[in-house]
PDB file of C-alpha atoms in Angstrom:
ATOM      1  CA  MET A   1     -63.525  31.614   9.241  1.00  0.00           C
ATOM      2  CA  ASP A   2     -65.130  31.114   5.264  1.00  0.00           C
ATOM      3  CA  GLU A   3     -61.197  32.102   3.919  1.00  0.00           C
ATOM      4  CA  VAL A   4     -60.077  29.383   6.812  1.00  0.00           C
ATOM      5  CA  PHE A   5     -62.836  26.029   5.360  1.00  0.00           C
ATOM      6  CA  LYS A   6     -61.304  27.282   1.490  1.00  0.00           C
ATOM      7  CA  ALA A   7     -57.898  27.187   2.749  1.00  0.00           C
ATOM      8  CA  LEU A   8     -58.246  23.616   4.524  1.00  0.00           C
ATOM      9  CA  ALA A   9     -59.988  22.570   0.987  1.00  0.00           C
ATOM     10  CA  ASP A  10     -57.496  21.962  -0.861  1.00  0.00           C
ATOM     11  CA  ALA A  11     -55.217  19.378  -0.151  1.00  0.00           C
ATOM     12  CA  SER A  12     -51.751  20.610  -1.351  1.00  0.00           C
ATOM     13  CA  ARG A  13     -52.407  23.303   1.586  1.00  0.00           C
ATOM     14  CA  ARG A  14     -53.101  20.330   3.414  1.00  0.00           C
ATOM     15  CA  ARG A  15     -50.489  18.702   2.771  1.00  0.00           C
ATOM     16  CA  LEU A  16     -48.301  22.212   4.095  1.00  0.00           C
ATOM     17  CA  LEU A  17     -50.060  22.335   7.276  1.00  0.00           C
ATOM     18  CA  ASP A  18     -49.525  18.217   8.263  1.00  0.00           C
ATOM     19  CA  SER A  19     -45.352  19.309   7.056  1.00  0.00           C
ATOM     20  CA  LEU A  20     -45.735  22.015   9.254  1.00  0.00           C
ATOM     21  CA  ASN A  21     -47.084  20.263  12.275  1.00  0.00           C
ATOM     22  CA  ALA A  22     -45.018  17.480  11.844  1.00  0.00           C
ATOM     23  CA  ARG A  23     -42.156  20.113  12.008  1.00  0.00           C
ATOM     24  CA  ASN A  24     -42.654  23.487  12.835  1.00  0.00           C
ATOM     25  CA  GLY A  25     -40.999  26.833  11.365  1.00  0.00           C
ATOM     26  CA  GLN A  26     -39.483  25.333   7.771  1.00  0.00           C
ATOM     27  CA  SER A  27     -38.756  27.951   5.461  1.00  0.00           C
ATOM     28  CA  LEU A  28     -39.672  28.055   1.884  1.00  0.00           C
ATOM     29  CA  ARG A  29     -36.842  25.910   0.748  1.00  0.00           C
ATOM     30  CA  GLU A  30     -37.445  23.777   3.484  1.00  0.00           C
ATOM     31  CA  LEU A  31     -40.940  23.163   2.004  1.00  0.00           C
ATOM     32  CA  CYS A  32     -40.695  22.654  -1.360  1.00  0.00           C
ATOM     33  CA  ALA A  33     -38.227  20.126  -1.065  1.00  0.00           C
ATOM     34  CA  GLY A  34     -40.207  18.271   1.327  1.00  0.00           C
ATOM     35  CA  LEU A  35     -42.534  18.538  -0.806  1.00  0.00           C
ATOM     36  CA  ASP A  36     -41.918  18.385  -4.194  1.00  0.00           C
ATOM     37  CA  MET A  37     -43.362  20.927  -4.722  1.00  0.00           C
ATOM     38  CA  ALA A  38     -42.732  24.619  -7.562  1.00  0.00           C
ATOM     39  CA  ARG A  39     -41.326  27.408  -5.193  1.00  0.00           C
ATOM     40  CA  GLN A  40     -43.803  29.760  -7.039  1.00  0.00           C
ATOM     41  CA  SER A  41     -46.702  26.584  -5.905  1.00  0.00           C
ATOM     42  CA  VAL A  42     -45.889  26.821  -2.580  1.00  0.00           C
ATOM     43  CA  SER A  43     -45.801  30.443  -1.956  1.00  0.00           C
ATOM     44  CA  LYS A  44     -48.899  30.868  -3.266  1.00  0.00           C
ATOM     45  CA  HIS A  45     -50.904  27.946  -1.046  1.00  0.00           C
ATOM     46  CA  LEU A  46     -48.736  30.000   1.917  1.00  0.00           C
ATOM     47  CA  ALA A  47     -49.907  33.000   1.486  1.00  0.00           C
ATOM     48  CA  VAL A  48     -53.629  32.074   0.957  1.00  0.00           C
ATOM     49  CA  LEU A  49     -52.787  30.016   4.945  1.00  0.00           C
ATOM     50  CA  GLU A  50     -51.107  33.175   5.971  1.00  0.00           C
ATOM     51  CA  SER A  51     -54.777  35.406   5.083  1.00  0.00           C
ATOM     52  CA  ALA A  52     -57.234  32.922   6.679  1.00  0.00           C
ATOM     53  CA  ASN A  53     -54.643  32.877   9.602  1.00  0.00           C
ATOM     54  CA  LEU A  54     -53.239  29.206   9.897  1.00  0.00           C
ATOM     55  CA  VAL A  55     -50.232  30.131   8.992  1.00  0.00           C
ATOM     56  CA  THR A  56     -47.564  32.663  10.792  1.00  0.00           C
ATOM     57  CA  PRO A  57     -44.348  33.755  10.010  1.00  0.00           C
ATOM     58  CA  VAL A  58     -41.298  34.805  11.411  1.00  0.00           C
ATOM     59  CA  TRP A  59     -38.781  36.818  10.152  1.00  0.00           C
ATOM     60  CA  ARG A  60     -35.009  35.156  11.081  1.00  0.00           C
ATOM     61  CA  GLY A  61     -32.738  37.667   9.858  1.00  0.00           C
ATOM     62  CA  ARG A  62     -32.320  37.454   6.158  1.00  0.00           C
ATOM     63  CA  GLU A  63     -34.303  34.476   6.281  1.00  0.00           C
ATOM     64  CA  LYS A  64     -38.772  34.048   6.785  1.00  0.00           C
ATOM     65  CA  LEU A  65     -39.538  30.799   8.701  1.00  0.00           C
ATOM     66  CA  HIS A  66     -43.669  29.266   8.857  1.00  0.00           C
ATOM     67  CA  TYR A  67     -45.449  28.096  11.827  1.00  0.00           C
ATOM     68  CA  LEU A  68     -48.722  26.163  11.969  1.00  0.00           C
ATOM     69  CA  ASN A  69     -51.085  28.556  13.796  1.00  0.00           C
ATOM     70  CA  ALA A  70     -53.702  26.629  16.066  1.00  0.00           C
ATOM     71  CA  ALA A  71     -55.653  29.586  16.731  1.00  0.00           C
ATOM     72  CA  PRO A  72     -58.602  29.070  13.910  1.00  0.00           C
ATOM     73  CA  ILE A  73     -58.722  26.114  14.551  1.00  0.00           C
ATOM     74  CA  ASN A  74     -59.894  26.397  18.275  1.00  0.00           C
ATOM     75  CA  ALA A  75     -62.561  28.924  16.700  1.00  0.00           C
ATOM     76  CA  ILE A  76     -63.739  26.323  13.996  1.00  0.00           C
ATOM     77  CA  THR A  77     -63.976  23.943  17.388  1.00  0.00           C
ATOM     78  CA  GLU A  78     -65.630  26.678  19.546  1.00  0.00           C
ATOM     79  CA  ARG A  79     -68.355  27.900  17.201  1.00  0.00           C
ATOM     80  CA  TRP A  80     -69.282  24.046  15.930  1.00  0.00           C
ATOM     81  CA  ILE A  81     -68.086  20.817  18.317  1.00  0.00           C
ATOM     82  CA  SER A  82     -68.622  22.148  21.375  1.00  0.00           C
ATOM     83  CA  GLN A  83     -72.360  23.705  20.555  1.00  0.00           C
ATOM     84  CA  TYR A  84     -73.624  20.618  18.671  1.00  0.00           C
ATOM     85  CA  HIS A  85     -71.265  17.587  20.768  1.00  0.00           C
ATOM     86  CA  ARG A  86     -72.013  15.926  16.501  1.00  0.00           C
ATOM     87  CA  GLU A  87     -70.023  13.183  15.441  1.00  0.00           C
ATOM     88  CA  ARG A  88     -69.732  14.170  11.695  1.00  0.00           C
ATOM     89  CA  VAL A  89     -67.523  16.239  13.127  1.00  0.00           C
ATOM     90  CA  HIS A  90     -65.188  15.318  15.410  1.00  0.00           C
ATOM     91  CA  VAL A  91     -62.591  15.303  12.175  1.00  0.00           C
ATOM     92  CA  LEU A  92     -62.245  18.702  13.037  1.00  0.00           C
ATOM     93  CA  ALA A  93     -61.684  17.670  17.295  1.00  0.00           C
ATOM     94  CA  ASP A  94     -58.705  15.048  15.904  1.00  0.00           C
ATOM     95  CA  LEU A  95     -56.989  18.014  14.273  1.00  0.00           C
ATOM     96  CA  LYS A  96     -57.610  20.960  17.025  1.00  0.00           C
ATOM     97  CA  ARG A  97     -55.748  18.137  19.134  1.00  0.00           C
ATOM     98  CA  ALA A  98     -53.204  16.978  16.715  1.00  0.00           C
ATOM     99  CA  LEU A  99     -52.283  20.979  15.998  1.00  0.00           C
ATOM    100  CA  GLU A 100     -52.434  21.785  19.615  1.00  0.00           C
ATOM    101  CA  GLU A 101     -50.286  19.032  21.583  1.00  0.00           C
ATOM    102  CA  GLU A 102     -47.956  18.024  18.821  1.00  0.00           C
ATOM    103  CA  PRO A 103     -44.973  20.285  19.305  1.00  0.00           C
ATOM    104  CA  MET A 104     -44.446  22.967  17.022  1.00  0.00           C
ATOM    105  CA  SER A 105     -40.729  22.645  17.228  1.00  0.00           C
ATOM    106  CA  ASP A 106     -38.897  22.183  19.741  1.00  0.00           C
ATOM    107  CA  LEU A 107     -37.075  24.704  20.347  1.00  0.00           C
ATOM    108  CA  GLU A 108     -39.493  27.684  20.017  1.00  0.00           C
ATOM    109  CA  PHE A 109     -43.476  28.286  20.409  1.00  0.00           C
ATOM    110  CA  VAL A 110     -45.604  30.901  18.013  1.00  0.00           C
ATOM    111  CA  TYR A 111     -48.780  31.423  18.828  1.00  0.00           C
ATOM    112  CA  THR A 112     -50.872  34.016  16.209  1.00  0.00           C
ATOM    113  CA  ASN A 113     -54.865  35.285  17.379  1.00  0.00           C
ATOM    114  CA  TYR A 114     -57.014  38.221  16.348  1.00  0.00           C
ATOM    115  CA  ILE A 115     -58.764  39.715  19.096  1.00  0.00           C
ATOM    116  CA  ARG A 116     -61.635  42.986  18.685  1.00  0.00           C
ATOM    117  CA  THR A 117     -59.800  45.013  21.041  1.00  0.00           C
ATOM    118  CA  THR A 118     -57.481  48.517  20.830  1.00  0.00           C
ATOM    119  CA  PRO A 119     -54.040  48.094  21.178  1.00  0.00           C
ATOM    120  CA  GLU A 120     -53.776  50.795  24.331  1.00  0.00           C
ATOM    121  CA  ARG A 121     -56.290  48.276  25.643  1.00  0.00           C
ATOM    122  CA  LEU A 122     -54.404  44.985  24.647  1.00  0.00           C
ATOM    123  CA  TRP A 123     -51.331  45.666  26.634  1.00  0.00           C
ATOM    124  CA  ARG A 124     -52.955  46.835  29.821  1.00  0.00           C
ATOM    125  CA  ALA A 125     -54.631  43.062  29.789  1.00  0.00           C
ATOM    126  CA  LEU A 126     -51.563  41.749  29.016  1.00  0.00           C
ATOM    127  CA  THR A 127     -49.659  43.969  31.843  1.00  0.00           C
ATOM    128  CA  ASP A 128     -52.109  45.481  34.743  1.00  0.00           C
ATOM    129  CA  PRO A 129     -52.546  42.872  36.918  1.00  0.00           C
ATOM    130  CA  ALA A 130     -57.052  43.428  37.009  1.00  0.00           C
ATOM    131  CA  PHE A 131     -56.772  42.349  33.670  1.00  0.00           C
ATOM    132  CA  THR A 132     -53.935  38.972  33.990  1.00  0.00           C
ATOM    133  CA  SER A 133     -55.566  37.465  37.028  1.00  0.00           C
ATOM    134  CA  ARG A 134     -58.467  37.387  35.726  1.00  0.00           C
ATOM    135  CA  TYR A 135     -57.816  35.125  32.598  1.00  0.00           C
ATOM    136  CA  TRP A 136     -54.073  33.487  33.860  1.00  0.00           C
ATOM    137  CA  GLY A 137     -54.294  34.064  37.450  1.00  0.00           C
ATOM    138  CA  VAL A 138     -51.000  35.537  37.623  1.00  0.00           C
ATOM    139  CA  THR A 139     -50.021  39.051  39.192  1.00  0.00           C
ATOM    140  CA  PHE A 140     -46.988  40.213  37.681  1.00  0.00           C
ATOM    141  CA  GLU A 141     -44.848  44.084  39.727  1.00  0.00           C
ATOM    142  CA  SER A 142     -43.152  45.438  37.029  1.00  0.00           C
ATOM    143  CA  GLU A 143     -41.810  49.039  35.309  1.00  0.00           C
ATOM    144  CA  TRP A 144     -42.445  47.756  32.023  1.00  0.00           C
ATOM    145  CA  GLN A 145     -39.233  49.111  31.458  1.00  0.00           C
ATOM    146  CA  ILE A 146     -36.567  47.936  29.058  1.00  0.00           C
ATOM    147  CA  GLY A 147     -33.981  46.245  32.234  1.00  0.00           C
ATOM    148  CA  SER A 148     -37.191  45.645  35.171  1.00  0.00           C
ATOM    149  CA  THR A 149     -37.667  43.231  37.379  1.00  0.00           C
ATOM    150  CA  VAL A 150     -40.156  41.083  36.322  1.00  0.00           C
ATOM    151  CA  ALA A 151     -42.222  39.616  39.842  1.00  0.00           C
ATOM    152  CA  TRP A 152     -44.746  37.127  38.928  1.00  0.00           C
ATOM    153  CA  ASN A 153     -47.444  36.004  42.172  1.00  0.00           C
ATOM    154  CA  VAL A 154     -49.413  32.924  41.510  1.00  0.00           C
ATOM    155  CA  ASN A 155     -51.677  31.192  43.673  1.00  0.00           C
ATOM    156  CA  GLY A 156     -50.552  33.419  46.734  1.00  0.00           C
ATOM    157  CA  VAL A 157     -46.499  31.883  45.371  1.00  0.00           C
ATOM    158  CA  ARG A 158     -44.284  34.875  44.957  1.00  0.00           C
ATOM    159  CA  MET A 159     -41.555  34.352  42.261  1.00  0.00           C
ATOM    160  CA  ALA A 160     -38.439  37.039  41.764  1.00  0.00           C
ATOM    161  CA  ASP A 161     -35.605  37.038  40.572  1.00  0.00           C
ATOM    162  CA  HIS A 162     -32.526  39.155  39.560  1.00  0.00           C
ATOM    163  CA  ALA A 163     -33.209  37.700  35.966  1.00  0.00           C
ATOM    164  CA  GLN A 164     -36.570  38.004  35.685  1.00  0.00           C
ATOM    165  CA  VAL A 165     -36.402  41.224  33.213  1.00  0.00           C
ATOM    166  CA  VAL A 166     -37.507  43.175  30.595  1.00  0.00           C
ATOM    167  CA  LEU A 167     -35.908  42.921  27.684  1.00  0.00           C
ATOM    168  CA  GLU A 168     -37.718  45.157  24.906  1.00  0.00           C
ATOM    169  CA  ALA A 169     -41.082  47.716  25.488  1.00  0.00           C
ATOM    170  CA  ASP A 170     -42.583  49.474  23.427  1.00  0.00           C
ATOM    171  CA  PRO A 171     -46.201  50.358  24.672  1.00  0.00           C
ATOM    172  CA  TYR A 172     -48.618  48.591  22.413  1.00  0.00           C
ATOM    173  CA  SER A 173     -46.724  47.579  20.203  1.00  0.00           C
ATOM    174  CA  ARG A 174     -44.204  44.874  21.683  1.00  0.00           C
ATOM    175  CA  LEU A 175     -43.717  43.517  24.818  1.00  0.00           C
ATOM    176  CA  SER A 176     -40.830  41.301  25.769  1.00  0.00           C
ATOM    177  CA  TYR A 177     -39.492  39.694  28.878  1.00  0.00           C
ATOM    178  CA  THR A 178     -37.214  36.620  30.336  1.00  0.00           C
ATOM    179  CA  TRP A 179     -39.331  33.539  31.969  1.00  0.00           C
ATOM    180  CA  HIS A 180     -39.577  33.227  36.001  1.00  0.00           C
ATOM    181  CA  THR A 181     -37.246  31.405  37.664  1.00  0.00           C
ATOM    182  CA  ILE A 182     -38.950  27.662  39.006  1.00  0.00           C
ATOM    183  CA  THR A 183     -38.115  28.526  42.834  1.00  0.00           C
ATOM    184  CA  PRO A 184     -39.078  25.902  44.999  1.00  0.00           C
ATOM    185  CA  GLU A 185     -42.054  27.144  46.724  1.00  0.00           C
ATOM    186  CA  PHE A 186     -43.741  27.884  43.178  1.00  0.00           C
ATOM    187  CA  ALA A 187     -42.697  23.972  42.853  1.00  0.00           C
ATOM    188  CA  ALA A 188     -43.955  22.904  46.493  1.00  0.00           C
ATOM    189  CA  ALA A 189     -47.676  24.740  45.197  1.00  0.00           C
ATOM    190  CA  TYR A 190     -47.668  22.725  41.793  1.00  0.00           C
ATOM    191  CA  ASP A 191     -46.696  19.123  44.012  1.00  0.00           C
ATOM    192  CA  MET A 192     -43.244  19.206  40.743  1.00  0.00           C
ATOM    193  CA  SER A 193     -41.381  16.560  41.254  1.00  0.00           C
ATOM    194  CA  ASP A 194     -37.519  17.124  42.406  1.00  0.00           C
ATOM    195  CA  GLU A 195     -36.653  15.387  39.120  1.00  0.00           C
ATOM    196  CA  LEU A 196     -38.488  17.558  37.289  1.00  0.00           C
ATOM    197  CA  VAL A 197     -37.114  20.490  38.900  1.00  0.00           C
ATOM    198  CA  ALA A 198     -33.578  19.787  38.630  1.00  0.00           C
ATOM    199  CA  LYS A 199     -34.813  19.501  34.479  1.00  0.00           C
ATOM    200  CA  MET A 200     -36.374  22.612  34.804  1.00  0.00           C
ATOM    201  CA  ALA A 201     -33.390  24.878  37.215  1.00  0.00           C
ATOM    202  CA  GLY A 202     -30.801  23.233  34.918  1.00  0.00           C
ATOM    203  CA  GLU A 203     -31.865  24.605  31.412  1.00  0.00           C
ATOM    204  CA  PRO A 204     -31.776  28.075  29.815  1.00  0.00           C
ATOM    205  CA  ARG A 205     -33.383  31.107  30.474  1.00  0.00           C
ATOM    206  CA  SER A 206     -36.346  31.706  27.595  1.00  0.00           C
ATOM    207  CA  LYS A 207     -37.871  34.603  26.558  1.00  0.00           C
ATOM    208  CA  VAL A 208     -41.756  35.872  25.397  1.00  0.00           C
ATOM    209  CA  THR A 209     -41.787  37.602  23.291  1.00  0.00           C
ATOM    210  CA  PHE A 210     -45.878  40.291  22.592  1.00  0.00           C
ATOM    211  CA  THR A 211     -46.146  41.405  18.774  1.00  0.00           C
ATOM    212  CA  ILE A 212     -49.432  43.689  18.970  1.00  0.00           C
ATOM    213  CA  GLU A 213     -50.257  44.411  15.336  1.00  0.00           C
ATOM    214  CA  PRO A 214     -53.144  46.631  14.444  1.00  0.00           C
ATOM    215  CA  VAL A 215     -55.685  45.634  11.914  1.00  0.00           C
ATOM    216  CA  GLY A 216     -58.919  46.691  10.523  1.00  0.00           C
ATOM    217  CA  GLU A 217     -61.329  47.203  14.074  1.00  0.00           C
ATOM    218  CA  MET A 218     -59.195  44.331  15.542  1.00  0.00           C
ATOM    219  CA  VAL A 219     -55.658  43.220  16.663  1.00  0.00           C
ATOM    220  CA  LYS A 220     -53.183  40.976  15.218  1.00  0.00           C
ATOM    221  CA  LEU A 221     -51.285  39.353  18.642  1.00  0.00           C
ATOM    222  CA  THR A 222     -48.636  37.159  17.987  1.00  0.00           C
ATOM    223  CA  VAL A 223     -46.924  34.940  21.019  1.00  0.00           C
ATOM    224  CA  THR A 224     -43.539  33.556  20.363  1.00  0.00           C
ATOM    225  CA  HIS A 225     -42.004  32.192  23.672  1.00  0.00           C
ATOM    226  CA  ASP A 226     -38.317  30.461  22.427  1.00  0.00           C
ATOM    227  CA  GLY A 227     -34.406  29.942  24.237  1.00  0.00           C
ATOM    228  CA  PHE A 228     -35.927  26.360  24.572  1.00  0.00           C
ATOM    229  CA  GLU A 229     -32.884  23.846  24.416  1.00  0.00           C
ATOM    230  CA  PRO A 230     -34.065  20.125  22.176  1.00  0.00           C
ATOM    231  CA  GLY A 231     -36.595  18.571  24.470  1.00  0.00           C
ATOM    232  CA  SER A 232     -36.407  20.683  27.125  1.00  0.00           C
ATOM    233  CA  ALA A 233     -38.647  20.151  29.819  1.00  0.00           C
ATOM    234  CA  ILE A 234     -40.501  24.090  30.252  1.00  0.00           C
ATOM    235  CA  ARG A 235     -41.293  23.609  26.436  1.00  0.00           C
ATOM    236  CA  GLU A 236     -43.043  20.619  27.141  1.00  0.00           C
ATOM    237  CA  GLY A 237     -45.042  23.391  29.556  1.00  0.00           C
ATOM    238  CA  ILE A 238     -46.089  25.209  28.542  1.00  0.00           C
ATOM    239  CA  GLN A 239     -46.707  24.604  24.643  1.00  0.00           C
ATOM    240  CA  HIS A 240     -50.696  23.526  25.800  1.00  0.00           C
ATOM    241  CA  GLY A 241     -50.904  26.084  28.528  1.00  0.00           C
ATOM    242  CA  TRP A 242     -50.453  29.109  25.650  1.00  0.00           C
ATOM    243  CA  PRO A 243     -54.342  28.357  23.744  1.00  0.00           C
ATOM    244  CA  GLU A 244     -55.703  28.670  26.402  1.00  0.00           C
ATOM    245  CA  LEU A 245     -54.722  31.240  27.946  1.00  0.00           C
ATOM    246  CA  LEU A 246     -54.887  33.733  24.634  1.00  0.00           C
ATOM    247  CA  SER A 247     -58.566  32.309  24.061  1.00  0.00           C
ATOM    248  CA  SER A 248     -59.220  33.212  27.839  1.00  0.00           C
ATOM    249  CA  LEU A 249     -58.287  36.344  27.116  1.00  0.00           C
ATOM    250  CA  LYS A 250     -59.895  37.447  23.533  1.00  0.00           C
ATOM    251  CA  SER A 251     -62.424  36.021  24.983  1.00  0.00           C
ATOM    252  CA  LEU A 252     -62.228  38.677  28.356  1.00  0.00           C
ATOM    253  CA  LEU A 253     -61.793  42.140  26.079  1.00  0.00           C
ATOM    254  CA  GLU A 254     -64.478  40.903  23.656  1.00  0.00           C
ATOM    255  CA  THR A 255     -67.613  39.854  26.025  1.00  0.00           C
ATOM    256  CA  GLY A 256     -65.787  40.858  28.785  1.00  0.00           C
ATOM    257  CA  ASP A 257     -65.030  37.430  30.603  1.00  0.00           C
ATOM    258  CA  PRO A 258     -62.223  35.476  30.605  1.00  0.00           C
ATOM    259  CA  LEU A 259     -63.403  31.087  29.888  1.00  0.00           C
ATOM    260  CA  PRO A 260     -63.918  28.732  33.448  1.00  0.00           C
ATOM    261  CA  SER A 261     -61.163  27.261  34.026  1.00  0.00           C
ATOM    262  CA  PRO A 262     -61.422  23.209  33.779  1.00  0.00           C
ATOM    263  CA  ASP A 263     -62.261  22.872  37.067  1.00  0.00           C
ATOM    264  CA  GLN A 264     -65.279  25.476  36.638  1.00  0.00           C
ATOM    265  CA  ALA A 265     -66.220  23.698  33.882  1.00  0.00           C
ATOM    266  CA  ALA A 266     -66.458  20.630  34.799  1.00  0.00           C
ATOM    267  CA  ALA A 267     -68.997  22.005  37.804  1.00  0.00           C
ATOM    268  CA  GLN A 268     -70.982  23.481  35.640  1.00  0.00           C
ATOM    269  CA  PRO A 269     -74.818  21.612  34.287  1.00  0.00           C
ATOM    270  CA  ALA A 270     -75.110  19.799  31.225  1.00  0.00           C
TER     271      ALA A 270
END
């Protein structure tokens, strides 16, 4: 957390974060042009932001793109704002809200978190129904081999489709699969309008990729959800769910308990 505060203390680095918040997934060249900063200066500032986990680099061929990562801001919020609720720290709440509510990119979502666990246990948490049911409320039916189908069970609704398949499966390192179909049963269970269902059904199928990297006693988890068209309704729907979901996953692996759902949290005594 010290690295996060030090990174945020510099005005030039805050400008870089503002630029990525406005348009995520920029290259070094684009960041230099947009901020009128020397390439060497931008590179040094990005290295500090990456070290603090405030920026996640993603390679697209030979090009390195940079994505703003809200996870450290979540950690600051959980440690300070949730505990004290003082007006003087509301600026941090505003920053967290800005990072999570502004679209990161029209075409993809990238989120990085560090979890005190092992790659093997994290893999189980992403695939084993005993884990996924606790923090996600979902169980999967799959052999987790490339080409295997992935059926979803959510609140009594089963979603299966021949195009819901595993794309990559390197145990303890990388897992990727196509996103689920919006079935009539799912739409009815979540009271989705016919207009929204029709819009989602007309979009290309997206995919999610989990990259697992051991870092000392911790594991770096990067989630990339992409394959969206500009203005995607599904992209709009997942951008708020992923940060909450991954925070709950981190809590489960580190403490043994997932985060309470919003309904459960509201029911807690003040």
